[in-house]
mmCIF file of C-alpha atoms in Angstrom:
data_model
loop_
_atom_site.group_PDB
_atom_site.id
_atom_site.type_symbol
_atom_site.label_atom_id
_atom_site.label_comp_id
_atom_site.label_asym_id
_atom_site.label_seq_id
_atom_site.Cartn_x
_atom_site.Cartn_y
_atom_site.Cartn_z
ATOM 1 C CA UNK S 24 105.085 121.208 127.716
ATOM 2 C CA UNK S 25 102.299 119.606 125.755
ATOM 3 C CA UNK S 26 102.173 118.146 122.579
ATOM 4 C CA UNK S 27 100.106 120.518 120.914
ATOM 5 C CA UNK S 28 101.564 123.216 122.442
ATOM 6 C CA UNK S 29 104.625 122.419 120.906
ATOM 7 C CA UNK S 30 102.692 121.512 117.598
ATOM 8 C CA UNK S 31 102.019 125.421 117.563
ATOM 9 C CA UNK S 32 105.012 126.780 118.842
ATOM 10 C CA UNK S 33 106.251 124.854 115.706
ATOM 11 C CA UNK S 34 104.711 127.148 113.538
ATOM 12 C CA UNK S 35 105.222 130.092 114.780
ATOM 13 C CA UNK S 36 108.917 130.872 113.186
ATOM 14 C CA UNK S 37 107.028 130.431 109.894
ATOM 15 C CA UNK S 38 104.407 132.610 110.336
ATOM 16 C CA UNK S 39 106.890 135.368 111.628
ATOM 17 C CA UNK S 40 109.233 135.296 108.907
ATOM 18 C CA UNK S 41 106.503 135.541 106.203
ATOM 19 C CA UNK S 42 105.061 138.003 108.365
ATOM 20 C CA UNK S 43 108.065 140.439 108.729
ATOM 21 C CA UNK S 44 109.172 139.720 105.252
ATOM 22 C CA UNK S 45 105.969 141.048 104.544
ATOM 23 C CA UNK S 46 105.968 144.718 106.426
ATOM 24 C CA UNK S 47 109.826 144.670 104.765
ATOM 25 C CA UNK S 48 107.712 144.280 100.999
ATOM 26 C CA UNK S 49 105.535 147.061 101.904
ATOM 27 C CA UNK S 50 107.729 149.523 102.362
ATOM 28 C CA UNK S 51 109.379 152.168 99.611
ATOM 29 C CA UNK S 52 112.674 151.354 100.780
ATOM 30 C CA UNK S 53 114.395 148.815 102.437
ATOM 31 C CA UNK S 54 118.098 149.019 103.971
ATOM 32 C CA UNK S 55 120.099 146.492 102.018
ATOM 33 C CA UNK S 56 124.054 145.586 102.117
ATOM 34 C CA UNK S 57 126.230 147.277 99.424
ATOM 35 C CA UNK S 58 126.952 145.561 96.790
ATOM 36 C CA UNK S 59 126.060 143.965 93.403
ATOM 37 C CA UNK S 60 122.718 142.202 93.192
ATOM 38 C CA UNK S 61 122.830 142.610 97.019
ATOM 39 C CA UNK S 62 118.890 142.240 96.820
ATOM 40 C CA UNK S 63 118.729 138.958 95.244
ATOM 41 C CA UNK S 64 121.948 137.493 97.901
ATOM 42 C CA UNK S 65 118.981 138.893 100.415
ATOM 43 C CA UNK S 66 116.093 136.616 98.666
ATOM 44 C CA UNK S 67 118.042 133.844 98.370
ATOM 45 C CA UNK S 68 118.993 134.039 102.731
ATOM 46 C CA UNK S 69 115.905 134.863 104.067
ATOM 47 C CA UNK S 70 113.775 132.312 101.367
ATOM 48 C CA UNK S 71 116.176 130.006 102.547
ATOM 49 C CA UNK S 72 115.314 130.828 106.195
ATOM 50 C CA UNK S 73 112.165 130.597 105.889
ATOM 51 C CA UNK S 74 111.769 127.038 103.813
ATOM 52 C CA UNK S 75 113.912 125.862 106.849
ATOM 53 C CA UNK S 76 110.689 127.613 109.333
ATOM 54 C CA UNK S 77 107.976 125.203 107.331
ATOM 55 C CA UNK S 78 110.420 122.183 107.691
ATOM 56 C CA UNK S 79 108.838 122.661 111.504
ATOM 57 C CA UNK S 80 105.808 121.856 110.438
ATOM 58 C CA UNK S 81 106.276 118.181 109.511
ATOM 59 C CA UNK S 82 107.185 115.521 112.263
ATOM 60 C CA UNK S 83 111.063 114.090 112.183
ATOM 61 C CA UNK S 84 109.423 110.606 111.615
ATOM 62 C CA UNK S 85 107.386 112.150 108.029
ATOM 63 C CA UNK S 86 111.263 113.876 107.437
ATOM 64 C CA UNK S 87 113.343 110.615 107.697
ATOM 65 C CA UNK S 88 110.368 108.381 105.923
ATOM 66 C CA UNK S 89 109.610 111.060 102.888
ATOM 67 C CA UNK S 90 112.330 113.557 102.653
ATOM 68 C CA UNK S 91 111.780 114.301 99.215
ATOM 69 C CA UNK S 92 108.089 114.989 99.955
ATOM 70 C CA UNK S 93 108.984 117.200 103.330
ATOM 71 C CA UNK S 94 111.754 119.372 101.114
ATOM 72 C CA UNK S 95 109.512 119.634 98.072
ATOM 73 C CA UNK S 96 106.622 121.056 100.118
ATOM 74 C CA UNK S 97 108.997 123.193 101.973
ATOM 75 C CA UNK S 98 110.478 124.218 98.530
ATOM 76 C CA UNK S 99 106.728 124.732 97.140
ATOM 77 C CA UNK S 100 105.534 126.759 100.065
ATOM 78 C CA UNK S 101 108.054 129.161 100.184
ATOM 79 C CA UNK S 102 108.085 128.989 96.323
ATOM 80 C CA UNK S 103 104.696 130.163 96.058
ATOM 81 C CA UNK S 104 104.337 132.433 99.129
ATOM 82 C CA UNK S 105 107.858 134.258 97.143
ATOM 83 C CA UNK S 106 105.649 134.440 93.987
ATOM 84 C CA UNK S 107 102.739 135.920 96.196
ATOM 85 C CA UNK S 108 105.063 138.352 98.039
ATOM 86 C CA UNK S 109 106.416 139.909 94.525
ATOM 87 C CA UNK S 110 102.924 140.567 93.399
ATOM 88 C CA UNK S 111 102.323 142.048 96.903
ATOM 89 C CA UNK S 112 105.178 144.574 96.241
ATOM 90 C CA UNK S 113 104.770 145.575 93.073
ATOM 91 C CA UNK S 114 101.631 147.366 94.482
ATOM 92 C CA UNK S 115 103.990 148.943 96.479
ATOM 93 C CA UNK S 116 105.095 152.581 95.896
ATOM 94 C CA UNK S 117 109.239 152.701 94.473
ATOM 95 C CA UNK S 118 109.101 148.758 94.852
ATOM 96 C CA UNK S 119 108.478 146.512 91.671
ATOM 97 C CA UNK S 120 108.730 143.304 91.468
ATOM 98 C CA UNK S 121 110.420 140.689 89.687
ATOM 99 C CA UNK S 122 111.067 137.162 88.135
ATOM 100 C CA UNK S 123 115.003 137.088 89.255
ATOM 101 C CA UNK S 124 113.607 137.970 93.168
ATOM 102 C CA UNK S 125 111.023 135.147 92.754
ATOM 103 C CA UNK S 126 113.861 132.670 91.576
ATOM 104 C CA UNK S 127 116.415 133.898 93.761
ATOM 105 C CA UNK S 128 113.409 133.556 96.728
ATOM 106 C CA UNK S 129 113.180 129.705 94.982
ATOM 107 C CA UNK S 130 116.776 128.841 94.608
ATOM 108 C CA UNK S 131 117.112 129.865 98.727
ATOM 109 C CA UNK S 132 114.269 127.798 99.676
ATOM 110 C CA UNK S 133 115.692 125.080 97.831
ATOM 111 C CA UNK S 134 118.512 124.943 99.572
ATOM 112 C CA UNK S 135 117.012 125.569 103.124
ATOM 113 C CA UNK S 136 115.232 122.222 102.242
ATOM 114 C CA UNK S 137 118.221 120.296 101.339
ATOM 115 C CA UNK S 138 119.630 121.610 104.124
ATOM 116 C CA UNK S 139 116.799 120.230 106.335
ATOM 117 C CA UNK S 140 117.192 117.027 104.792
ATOM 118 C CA UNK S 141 121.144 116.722 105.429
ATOM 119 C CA UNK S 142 120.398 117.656 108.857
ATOM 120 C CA UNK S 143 118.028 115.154 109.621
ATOM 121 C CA UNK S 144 120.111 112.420 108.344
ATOM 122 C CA UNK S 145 122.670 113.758 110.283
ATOM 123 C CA UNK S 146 120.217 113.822 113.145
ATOM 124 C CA UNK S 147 119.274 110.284 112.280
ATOM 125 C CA UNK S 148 122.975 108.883 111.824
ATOM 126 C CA UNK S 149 123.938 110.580 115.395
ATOM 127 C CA UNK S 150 120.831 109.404 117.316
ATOM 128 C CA UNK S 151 122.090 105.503 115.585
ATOM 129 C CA UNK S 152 125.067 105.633 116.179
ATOM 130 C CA UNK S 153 124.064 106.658 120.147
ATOM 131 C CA UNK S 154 121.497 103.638 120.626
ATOM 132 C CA UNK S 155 124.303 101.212 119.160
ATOM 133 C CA UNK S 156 126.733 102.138 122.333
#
């Protein structure tokens, strides 16, 4: 496959998540799992998904030389396109929208980035410890 091919296909899981999370914001109801502040346990998964879907768009090299840059965008991204998406649904009929969502959407994609950066050092450490043998 070529390189920009893959460049795109790179994006893509991005682009889907936002997208499908949001048909999910414009609807009255959503199907969620019972139990207490199930909603916000649902933010905080899927905005941890998705931070881990814009890690995709930067190169392994820019992860392993600027981590902290790579998981703050990732963090800011999903941060902001959270932020967006609650403003989105309180224009949506029996949805409102709230600060606690946008956090929980936050505190998710802050750990799908420091999750992304564990992995690449783990990635990093493994491919190491490969070329030494």
């Amino acid at each position: 496959m070529k390189a920009h091919a893959k460049l795109v296909l790179y994006k893509l899981p991005a682009l889907f998540v936002m997208c499908v999370s949001w048909y999910l914001s414009s609807q009255e109801k959503v199907p969620m799992p019972d139990f207490d502040n199930s909603d916000k346990a649902v933010h905080f998964v899927c905005f941890g998904a998705l931070s881990m879907c814009w890690a995709l768009w930067f190169s392994l090299y820019l992860w392993k030389e600027k981590p902290l840059r790579c998981a703050a965008l990732c963090t800011l991204f999903t941060s902001v396109y959270g932020a967006i998406d609650e403003v989105h649904q309180s224009f949506t009929p029996g949805r409102c929208a709230g600060a606690d969502d946008w956090l929980a959407d936050t505190l998710g994609a802050l750990l799908g980035a420091v999750v992304c950066v564990a992995l690449v050092k783990m990635i990093t450490r493994a491919k190491n410890i490969q070329e030494i043998k």
